[in-house]
Coordinates of C-alpha atoms and ligand atoms in Angstrom, one line a residue:
X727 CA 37.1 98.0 171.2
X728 CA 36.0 98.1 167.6
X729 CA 32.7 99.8 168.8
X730 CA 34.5 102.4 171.1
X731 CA 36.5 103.2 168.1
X732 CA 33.5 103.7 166.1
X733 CA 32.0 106.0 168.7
X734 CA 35.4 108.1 169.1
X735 CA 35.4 108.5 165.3
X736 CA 31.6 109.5 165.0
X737 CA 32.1 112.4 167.6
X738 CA 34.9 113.4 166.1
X739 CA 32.9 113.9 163.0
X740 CA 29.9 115.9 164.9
X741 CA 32.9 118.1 166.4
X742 CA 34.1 118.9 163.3
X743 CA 31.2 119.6 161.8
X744 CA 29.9 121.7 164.5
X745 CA 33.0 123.4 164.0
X746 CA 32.8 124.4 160.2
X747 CA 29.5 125.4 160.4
X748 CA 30.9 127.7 163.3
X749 CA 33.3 129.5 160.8
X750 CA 30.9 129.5 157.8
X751 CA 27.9 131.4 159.6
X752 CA 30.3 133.7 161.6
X753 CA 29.9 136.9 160.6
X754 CA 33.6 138.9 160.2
X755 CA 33.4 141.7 158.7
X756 CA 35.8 141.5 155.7
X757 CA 38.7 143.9 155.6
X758 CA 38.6 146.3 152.3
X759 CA 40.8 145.1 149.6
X760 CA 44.1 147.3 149.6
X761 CA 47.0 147.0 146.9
X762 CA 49.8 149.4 146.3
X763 CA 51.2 149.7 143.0
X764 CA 54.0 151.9 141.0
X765 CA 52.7 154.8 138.0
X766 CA 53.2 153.3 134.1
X767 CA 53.5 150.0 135.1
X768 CA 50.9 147.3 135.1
X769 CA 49.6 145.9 138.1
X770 CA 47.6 142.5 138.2
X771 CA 44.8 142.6 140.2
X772 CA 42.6 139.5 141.6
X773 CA 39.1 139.6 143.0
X774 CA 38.5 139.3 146.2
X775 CA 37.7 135.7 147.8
X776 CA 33.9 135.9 147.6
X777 CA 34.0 136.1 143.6
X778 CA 35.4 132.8 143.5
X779 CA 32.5 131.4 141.6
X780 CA 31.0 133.9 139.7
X781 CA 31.8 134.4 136.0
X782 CA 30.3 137.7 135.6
X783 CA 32.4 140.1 137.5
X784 CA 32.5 143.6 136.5
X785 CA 35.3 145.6 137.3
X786 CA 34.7 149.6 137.0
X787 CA 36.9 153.0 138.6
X788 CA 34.4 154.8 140.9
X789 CA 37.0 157.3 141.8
X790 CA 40.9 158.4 140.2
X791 CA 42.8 161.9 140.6
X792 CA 43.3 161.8 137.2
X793 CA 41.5 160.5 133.6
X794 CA 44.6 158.3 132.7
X795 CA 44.0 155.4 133.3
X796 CA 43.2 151.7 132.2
X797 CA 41.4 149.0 133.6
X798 CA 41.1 145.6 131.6
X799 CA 39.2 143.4 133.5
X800 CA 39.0 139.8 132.3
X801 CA 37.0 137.7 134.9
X802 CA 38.6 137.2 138.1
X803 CA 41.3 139.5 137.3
X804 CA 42.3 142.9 136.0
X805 CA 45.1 144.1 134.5
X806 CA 45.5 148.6 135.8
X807 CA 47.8 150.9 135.2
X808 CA 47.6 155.0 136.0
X809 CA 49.9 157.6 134.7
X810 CA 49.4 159.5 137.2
X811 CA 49.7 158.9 141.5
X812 CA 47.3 159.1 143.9
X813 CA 44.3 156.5 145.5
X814 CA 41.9 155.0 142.8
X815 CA 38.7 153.1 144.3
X816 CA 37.6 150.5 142.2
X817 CA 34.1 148.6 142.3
X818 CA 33.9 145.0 141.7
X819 CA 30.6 143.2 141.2
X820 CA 29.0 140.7 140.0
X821 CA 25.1 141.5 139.9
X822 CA 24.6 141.9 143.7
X823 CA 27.6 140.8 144.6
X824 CA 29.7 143.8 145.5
X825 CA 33.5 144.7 146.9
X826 CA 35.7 147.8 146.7
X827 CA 39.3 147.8 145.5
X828 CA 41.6 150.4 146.7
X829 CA 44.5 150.8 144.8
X830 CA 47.6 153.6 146.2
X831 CA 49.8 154.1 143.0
X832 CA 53.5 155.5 144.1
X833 CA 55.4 157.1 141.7
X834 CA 58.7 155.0 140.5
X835 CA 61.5 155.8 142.0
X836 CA 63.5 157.2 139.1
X837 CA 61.1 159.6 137.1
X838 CA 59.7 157.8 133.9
X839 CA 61.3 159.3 130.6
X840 CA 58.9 160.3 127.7
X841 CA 61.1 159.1 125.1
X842 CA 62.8 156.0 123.8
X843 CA 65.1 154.3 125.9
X844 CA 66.5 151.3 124.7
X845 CA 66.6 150.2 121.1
X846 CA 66.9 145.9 121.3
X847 CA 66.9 145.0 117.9
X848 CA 67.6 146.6 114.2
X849 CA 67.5 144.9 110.5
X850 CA 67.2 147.4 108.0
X851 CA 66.3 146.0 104.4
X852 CA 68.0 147.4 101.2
X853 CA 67.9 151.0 100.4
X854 CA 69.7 154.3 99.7
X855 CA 70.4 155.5 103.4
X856 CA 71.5 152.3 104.5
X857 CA 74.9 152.2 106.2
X858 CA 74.5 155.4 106.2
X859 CA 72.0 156.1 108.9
X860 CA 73.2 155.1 111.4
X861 CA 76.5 154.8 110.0
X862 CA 78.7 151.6 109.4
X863 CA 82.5 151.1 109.6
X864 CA 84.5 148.6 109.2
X865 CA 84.1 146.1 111.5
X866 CA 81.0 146.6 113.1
X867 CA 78.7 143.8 113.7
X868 CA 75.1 143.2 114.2
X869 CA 75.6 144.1 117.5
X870 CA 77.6 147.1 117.5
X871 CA 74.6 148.4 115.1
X872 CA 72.1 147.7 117.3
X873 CA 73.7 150.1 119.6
X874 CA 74.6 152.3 116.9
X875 CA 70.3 152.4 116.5
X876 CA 70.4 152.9 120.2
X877 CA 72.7 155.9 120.6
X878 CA 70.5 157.4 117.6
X879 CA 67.2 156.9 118.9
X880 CA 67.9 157.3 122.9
X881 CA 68.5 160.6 124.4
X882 CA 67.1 164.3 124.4
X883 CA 69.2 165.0 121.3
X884 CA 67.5 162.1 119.5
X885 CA 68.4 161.6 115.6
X886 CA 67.3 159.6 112.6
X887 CA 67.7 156.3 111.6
X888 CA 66.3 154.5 108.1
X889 CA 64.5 151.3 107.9
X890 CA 65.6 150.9 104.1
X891 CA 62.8 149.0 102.0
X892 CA 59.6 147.3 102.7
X893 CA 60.7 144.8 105.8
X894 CA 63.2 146.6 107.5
X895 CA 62.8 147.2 111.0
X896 CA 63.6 148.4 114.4
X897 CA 62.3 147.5 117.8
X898 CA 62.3 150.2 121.0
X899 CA 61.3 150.2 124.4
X900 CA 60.6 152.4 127.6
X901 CA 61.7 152.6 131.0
X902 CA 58.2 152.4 131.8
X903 CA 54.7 150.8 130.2
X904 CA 52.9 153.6 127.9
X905 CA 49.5 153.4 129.1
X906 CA 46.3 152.9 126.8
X907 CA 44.3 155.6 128.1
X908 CA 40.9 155.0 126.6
X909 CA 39.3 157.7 124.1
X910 CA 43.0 158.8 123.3
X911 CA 46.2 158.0 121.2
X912 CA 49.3 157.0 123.6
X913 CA 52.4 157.4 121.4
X914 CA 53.8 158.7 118.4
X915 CA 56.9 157.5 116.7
X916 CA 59.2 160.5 115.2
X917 CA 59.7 160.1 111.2
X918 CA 60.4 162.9 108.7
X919 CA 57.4 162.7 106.9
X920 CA 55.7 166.0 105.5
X921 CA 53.8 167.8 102.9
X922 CA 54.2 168.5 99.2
X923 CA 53.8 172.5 98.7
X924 CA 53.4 172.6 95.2
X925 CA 51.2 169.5 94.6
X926 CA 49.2 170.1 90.6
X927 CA 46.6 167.7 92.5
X928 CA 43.5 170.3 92.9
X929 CA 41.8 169.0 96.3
X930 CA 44.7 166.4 96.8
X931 CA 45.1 164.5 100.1
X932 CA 47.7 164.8 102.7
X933 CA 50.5 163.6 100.8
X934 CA 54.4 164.3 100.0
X935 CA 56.6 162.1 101.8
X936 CA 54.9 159.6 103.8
X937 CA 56.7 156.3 104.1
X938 CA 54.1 154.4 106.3
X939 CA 56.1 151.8 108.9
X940 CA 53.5 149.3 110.0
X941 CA 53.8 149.2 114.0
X942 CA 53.3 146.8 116.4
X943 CA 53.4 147.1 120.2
X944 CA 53.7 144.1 123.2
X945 CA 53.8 144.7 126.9
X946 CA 56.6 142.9 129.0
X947 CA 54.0 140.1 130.6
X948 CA 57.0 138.1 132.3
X949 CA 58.2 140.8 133.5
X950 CA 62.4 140.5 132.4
X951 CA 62.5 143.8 130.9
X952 CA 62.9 142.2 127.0
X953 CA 60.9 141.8 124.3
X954 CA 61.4 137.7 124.2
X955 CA 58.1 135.9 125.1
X956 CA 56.0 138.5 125.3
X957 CA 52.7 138.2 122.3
X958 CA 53.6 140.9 119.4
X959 CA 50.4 142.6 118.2
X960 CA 49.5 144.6 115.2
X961 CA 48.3 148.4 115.1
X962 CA 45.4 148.1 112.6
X963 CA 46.7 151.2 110.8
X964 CA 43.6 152.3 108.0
X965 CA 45.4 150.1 105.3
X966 CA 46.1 147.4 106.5
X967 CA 44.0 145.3 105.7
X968 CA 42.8 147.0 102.0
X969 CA 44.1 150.7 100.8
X970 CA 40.2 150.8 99.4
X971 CA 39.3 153.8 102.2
X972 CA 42.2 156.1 101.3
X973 CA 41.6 159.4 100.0
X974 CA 43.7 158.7 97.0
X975 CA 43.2 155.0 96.3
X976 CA 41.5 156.0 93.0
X977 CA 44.3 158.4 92.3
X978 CA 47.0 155.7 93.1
X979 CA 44.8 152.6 91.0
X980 CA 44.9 155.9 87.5
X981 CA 48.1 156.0 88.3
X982 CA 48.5 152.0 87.8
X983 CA 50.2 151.6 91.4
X984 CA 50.3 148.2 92.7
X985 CA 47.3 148.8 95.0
X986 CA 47.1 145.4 96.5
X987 CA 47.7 144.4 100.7
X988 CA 49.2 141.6 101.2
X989 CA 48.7 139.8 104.9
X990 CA 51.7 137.6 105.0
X991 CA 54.1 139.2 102.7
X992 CA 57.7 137.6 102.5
X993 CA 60.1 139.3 100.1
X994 CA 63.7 138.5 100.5
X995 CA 66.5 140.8 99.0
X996 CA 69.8 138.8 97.5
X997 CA 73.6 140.7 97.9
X998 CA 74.4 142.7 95.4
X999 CA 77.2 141.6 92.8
X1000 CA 78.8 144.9 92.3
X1001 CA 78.8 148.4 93.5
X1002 CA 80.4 149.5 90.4
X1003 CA 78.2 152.3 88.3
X1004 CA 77.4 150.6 85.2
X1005 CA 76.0 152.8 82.3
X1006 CA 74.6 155.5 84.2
X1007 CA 71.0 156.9 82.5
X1008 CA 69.0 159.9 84.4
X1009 CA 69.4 159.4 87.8
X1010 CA 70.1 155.6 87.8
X1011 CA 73.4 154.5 88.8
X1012 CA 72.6 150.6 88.7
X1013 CA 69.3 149.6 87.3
X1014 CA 69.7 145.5 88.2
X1015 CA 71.2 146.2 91.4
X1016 CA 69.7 143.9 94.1
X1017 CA 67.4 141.3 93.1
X1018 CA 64.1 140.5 95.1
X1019 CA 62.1 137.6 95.0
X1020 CA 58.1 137.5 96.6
X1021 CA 55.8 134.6 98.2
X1022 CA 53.5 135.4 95.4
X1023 CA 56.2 134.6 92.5
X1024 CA 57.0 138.1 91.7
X1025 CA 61.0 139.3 91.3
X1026 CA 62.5 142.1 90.2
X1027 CA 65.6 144.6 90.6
X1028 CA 66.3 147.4 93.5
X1029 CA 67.6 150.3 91.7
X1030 CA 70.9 151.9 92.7
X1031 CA 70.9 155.7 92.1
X1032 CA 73.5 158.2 91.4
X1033 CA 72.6 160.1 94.9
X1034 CA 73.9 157.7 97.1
X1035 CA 76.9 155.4 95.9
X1036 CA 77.3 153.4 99.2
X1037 CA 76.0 149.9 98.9
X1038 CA 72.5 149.6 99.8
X1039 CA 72.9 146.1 101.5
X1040 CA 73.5 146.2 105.2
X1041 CA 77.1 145.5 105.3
X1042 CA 77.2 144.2 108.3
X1043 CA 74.9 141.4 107.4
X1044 CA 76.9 138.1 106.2
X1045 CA 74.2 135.8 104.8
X1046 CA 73.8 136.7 101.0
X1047 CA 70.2 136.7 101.2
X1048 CA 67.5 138.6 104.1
X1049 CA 64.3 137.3 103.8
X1050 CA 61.6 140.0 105.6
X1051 CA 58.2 138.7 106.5
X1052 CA 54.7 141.7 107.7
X1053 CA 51.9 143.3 105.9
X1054 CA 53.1 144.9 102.5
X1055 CA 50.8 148.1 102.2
X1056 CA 49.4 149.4 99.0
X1057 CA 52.1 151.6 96.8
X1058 CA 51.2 155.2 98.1
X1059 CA 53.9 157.3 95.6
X1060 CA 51.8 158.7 92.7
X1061 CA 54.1 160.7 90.0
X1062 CA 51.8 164.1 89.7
X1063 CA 53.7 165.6 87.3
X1064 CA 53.3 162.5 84.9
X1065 CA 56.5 162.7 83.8
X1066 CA 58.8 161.4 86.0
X1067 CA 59.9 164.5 88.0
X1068 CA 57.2 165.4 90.9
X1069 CA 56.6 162.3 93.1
X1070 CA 53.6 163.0 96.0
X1071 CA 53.6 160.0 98.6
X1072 CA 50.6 160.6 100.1
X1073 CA 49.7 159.5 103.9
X1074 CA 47.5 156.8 105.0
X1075 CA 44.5 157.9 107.6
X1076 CA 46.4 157.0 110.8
X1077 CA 48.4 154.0 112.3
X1078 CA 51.6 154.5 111.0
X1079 CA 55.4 155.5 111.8
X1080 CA 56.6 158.4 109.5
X1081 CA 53.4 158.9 107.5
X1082 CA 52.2 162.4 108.7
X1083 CA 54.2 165.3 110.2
X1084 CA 55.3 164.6 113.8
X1085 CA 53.4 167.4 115.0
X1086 CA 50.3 166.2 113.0
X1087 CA 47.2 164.7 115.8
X1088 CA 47.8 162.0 112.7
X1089 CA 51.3 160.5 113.8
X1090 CA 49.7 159.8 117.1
X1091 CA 48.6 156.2 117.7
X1092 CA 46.0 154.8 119.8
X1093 CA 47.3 151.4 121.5
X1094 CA 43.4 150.2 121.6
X1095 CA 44.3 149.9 117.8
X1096 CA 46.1 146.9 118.4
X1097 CA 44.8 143.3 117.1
X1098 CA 45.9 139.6 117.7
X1099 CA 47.2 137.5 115.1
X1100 CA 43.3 136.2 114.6
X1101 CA 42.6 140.0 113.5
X1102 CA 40.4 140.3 116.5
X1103 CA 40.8 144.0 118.8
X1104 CA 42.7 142.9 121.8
X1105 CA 42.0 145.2 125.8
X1106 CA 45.8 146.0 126.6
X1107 CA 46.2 147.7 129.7
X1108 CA 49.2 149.2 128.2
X1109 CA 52.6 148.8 126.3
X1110 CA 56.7 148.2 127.2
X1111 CA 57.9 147.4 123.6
X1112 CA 57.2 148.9 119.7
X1113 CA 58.4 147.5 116.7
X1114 CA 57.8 149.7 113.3
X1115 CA 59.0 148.4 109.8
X1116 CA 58.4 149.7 106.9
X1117 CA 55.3 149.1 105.4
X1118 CA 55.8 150.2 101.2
X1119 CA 57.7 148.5 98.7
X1120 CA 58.3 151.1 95.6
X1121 CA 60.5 152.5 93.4
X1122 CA 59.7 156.2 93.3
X1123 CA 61.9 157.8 90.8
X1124 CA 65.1 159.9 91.0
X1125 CA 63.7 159.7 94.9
X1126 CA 64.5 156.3 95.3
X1127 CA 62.5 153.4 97.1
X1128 CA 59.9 153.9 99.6
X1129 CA 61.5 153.6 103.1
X1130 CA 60.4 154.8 106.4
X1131 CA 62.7 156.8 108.9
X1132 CA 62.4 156.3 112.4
X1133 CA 63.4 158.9 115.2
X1134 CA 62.7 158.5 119.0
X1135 CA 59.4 157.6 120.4
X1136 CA 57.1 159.6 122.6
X1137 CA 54.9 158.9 125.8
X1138 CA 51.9 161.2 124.7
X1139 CA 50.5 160.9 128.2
X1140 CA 53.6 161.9 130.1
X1141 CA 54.4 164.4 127.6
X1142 CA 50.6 166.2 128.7
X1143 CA 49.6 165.7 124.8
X1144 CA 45.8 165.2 124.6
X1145 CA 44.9 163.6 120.8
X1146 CA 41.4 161.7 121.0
X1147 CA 41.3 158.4 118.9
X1148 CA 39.6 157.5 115.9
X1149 CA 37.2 154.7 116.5
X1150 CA 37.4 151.9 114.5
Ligands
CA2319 CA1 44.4 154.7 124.1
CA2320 CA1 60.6 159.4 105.6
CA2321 CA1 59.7 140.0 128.3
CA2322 CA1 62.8 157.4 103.3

């Protein structure tokens, strides 16, 4: 018995080896790789079976109907997305190992809007336009002014709202993932910077009002439509890491400015304890108005001007304190005049919300700027969500602190604007 068993067993093994061997040398004829996918949106892509192994796959387009596009390959899978629809071949390989990927993109069914759509969070930090723009009334929440961003920034007839001082901020979305077409910027955010006409300066910079907000982008990788656990990453705008390649970095260290970047800035801004105008002198309604205090042991006061007599503090906000952590950029606002009366804020290189004109190639921003929180470049395929805040904590004057304005945000791509990047 035992031995028949035995027997039974060891045929059963022949047979089944027979019958792998069978399957392994059988030569089928593999079907081509097809995917469909949807225009600005990012499809994940997966090698076909017989990459398994390999580590050195190379993923390329061999054909597109259009330039704008992105493919990030990372191994075994790719991340694409195409602005535009139509049947894009795509070559994997991995040295003689080679496969074709054929990707149909659809258009989405509802036509993707250039512009901002949605407006999910808003924290302005102290400063002259605040309840103001967007406007508070009694009663409002955090909440309500969130939407109140929203109904501001969303919309063809798109307006304004302010950041107040360094650490305020806002953060957008699309309907649809910008794309990072290689070679090119992707999106601009609206401010209201622009250029000083009567600037003393001879051969002066770009430079008037430009209130630089730092940006930084994330793409919706679980796929809920919110910015929750999706990786934040930085736009490595030209200063921030050191203001020491600006045109007027000599200019602004004459001028005694606080030139210094700091990486991992925390200011916070205490309530005000009165509104009341004090002993008014120039244009300074309240000189110790809101005190700050710094991670590096600096305080001081936020001046209160005779401009603007709504409080400065967002009144919606119930904690007595807001504590803003980012990059603190180098103090751009340079008094030309030298006495008190002609302030030029001149404009960073590129990287920023409302620090060149919005119809400036400058305001445009290329999302292959981005880096992770190590500082090193990071391949996005493209983008769902932006967050800008400003970037410059100064006093300039009878024109009051430095604080960047933010109006909607624009698709370059789907808007047909063409502005090539600047390498870093
Ligand atoms: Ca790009
Ligand atoms: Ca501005
Ligand atoms: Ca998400
Ligand atoms: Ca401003």
């Amino acid at each position: 018995m035992n031995k028949q068993f035995k027997r039974l067993v060891y045929l059963a093994c022949i047979l089944t080896t027979i019958n792998s061997c069978k399957k392994e040398d059988a030569v089928i004829p593999e079907a081509p790789t097809e995917v469909k996918g949807t225009a600005n949106a990012i499809l994940a892509l997966e090698a076909p079976k017989k990459f398994a192994n390999r580590n050195d796959l190379k993923w390329e387009v061999v054909s597109a109907p259009s330039e704008l596009y992105r493919l990030s390959g990372q191994g075994l899978t790719a991340l694409f997305s195409a602005v535009v629809k139509g049947n894009y071949k795509l070559k994997v390989s991995a040295a003689d190992l080679v496969d074709t990927v054929f990707v149909t993109v659809q258009q989405a069914d509802k036509t993707p809007s250039p512009y901002t759509a949605k407006v999910f969070d808003y924290l302005p930090a102290p400063g002259q336009f605040v309840n103001e723009m967007p406007k508070y009334e009694a009663g409002d929440t955090y909440e309500s002014m969130v939407a109140k961003a929203g109904k501001a920034l969303v919309g063809d007839d798109a307006g304004m709202i302010t950041l107040g001082g360094w650490g305020g901020y806002v953060v957008l979305g699309f309907d649809h993932t910008i794309v990072n077409v290689p070679g090119r910027r992707d999106f601009r955010i609206n401010g209201n910077a622009f250029g000083a006409n009567t600037n003393p300066r001879p051969n002066a910079p770009f430079g008037g009002s430009c209130e630089p907000g730092i940006v930084m982008v994330a793409y919706d990788k679980n796929k809920n439509g919110k910015p929750d656990e999706d990786e934040w990453y930085e736009i490595k705008g030209s200063g921030n890491f050191s203001a020491e390649g600006e045109l007027w970095y000599s200019a602004a260290v004459g001028g005694k400015l606080d030139t210094r970047t700091f990486r991992n800035y925390e200011m916070t801004y205490n309530r005000p304890v009165t509104e009341e105008e004090s002993a008014p002198e120039g244009s300074v309604s309240i000189r110790n108005y809101i005190l700050w205090t710094d991670n590096q042991g600096q305080q001081g006061y936020k001046i209160k001007n005779v401009y603007h007599s709504q409080s400065y503090y967002p009144s919606w906000v119930k904690d007595n304190k807001i504590t803003f952590k980012g990059i603190r950029l180098a103090q751009n606002g340079i008094d030309e005049s030298s006495a008190g009366n002609y302030y030029v804020l001149y404009a960073f290189r590129y990287g920023y919300a409302d620090n060149y004109p919005n119809t400036d190639d400058n305001s445009g921003i290329d999302i292959d700027w981005a880096i992770d929180k190590n500082g090193n470049k990071v391949n996005l395929p493209g983008i769902d969500f932006i967050k800008v805040y400003s970037g410059v904590d100064q006093e300039n004057g009878w024109l009051g602190e430095a604080s960047t304005e933010v109006g909607r945000g624009e698709d370059l791509h789907l808007l047909g604007t063409n502005i090539a990047t600047i390498e870093q």
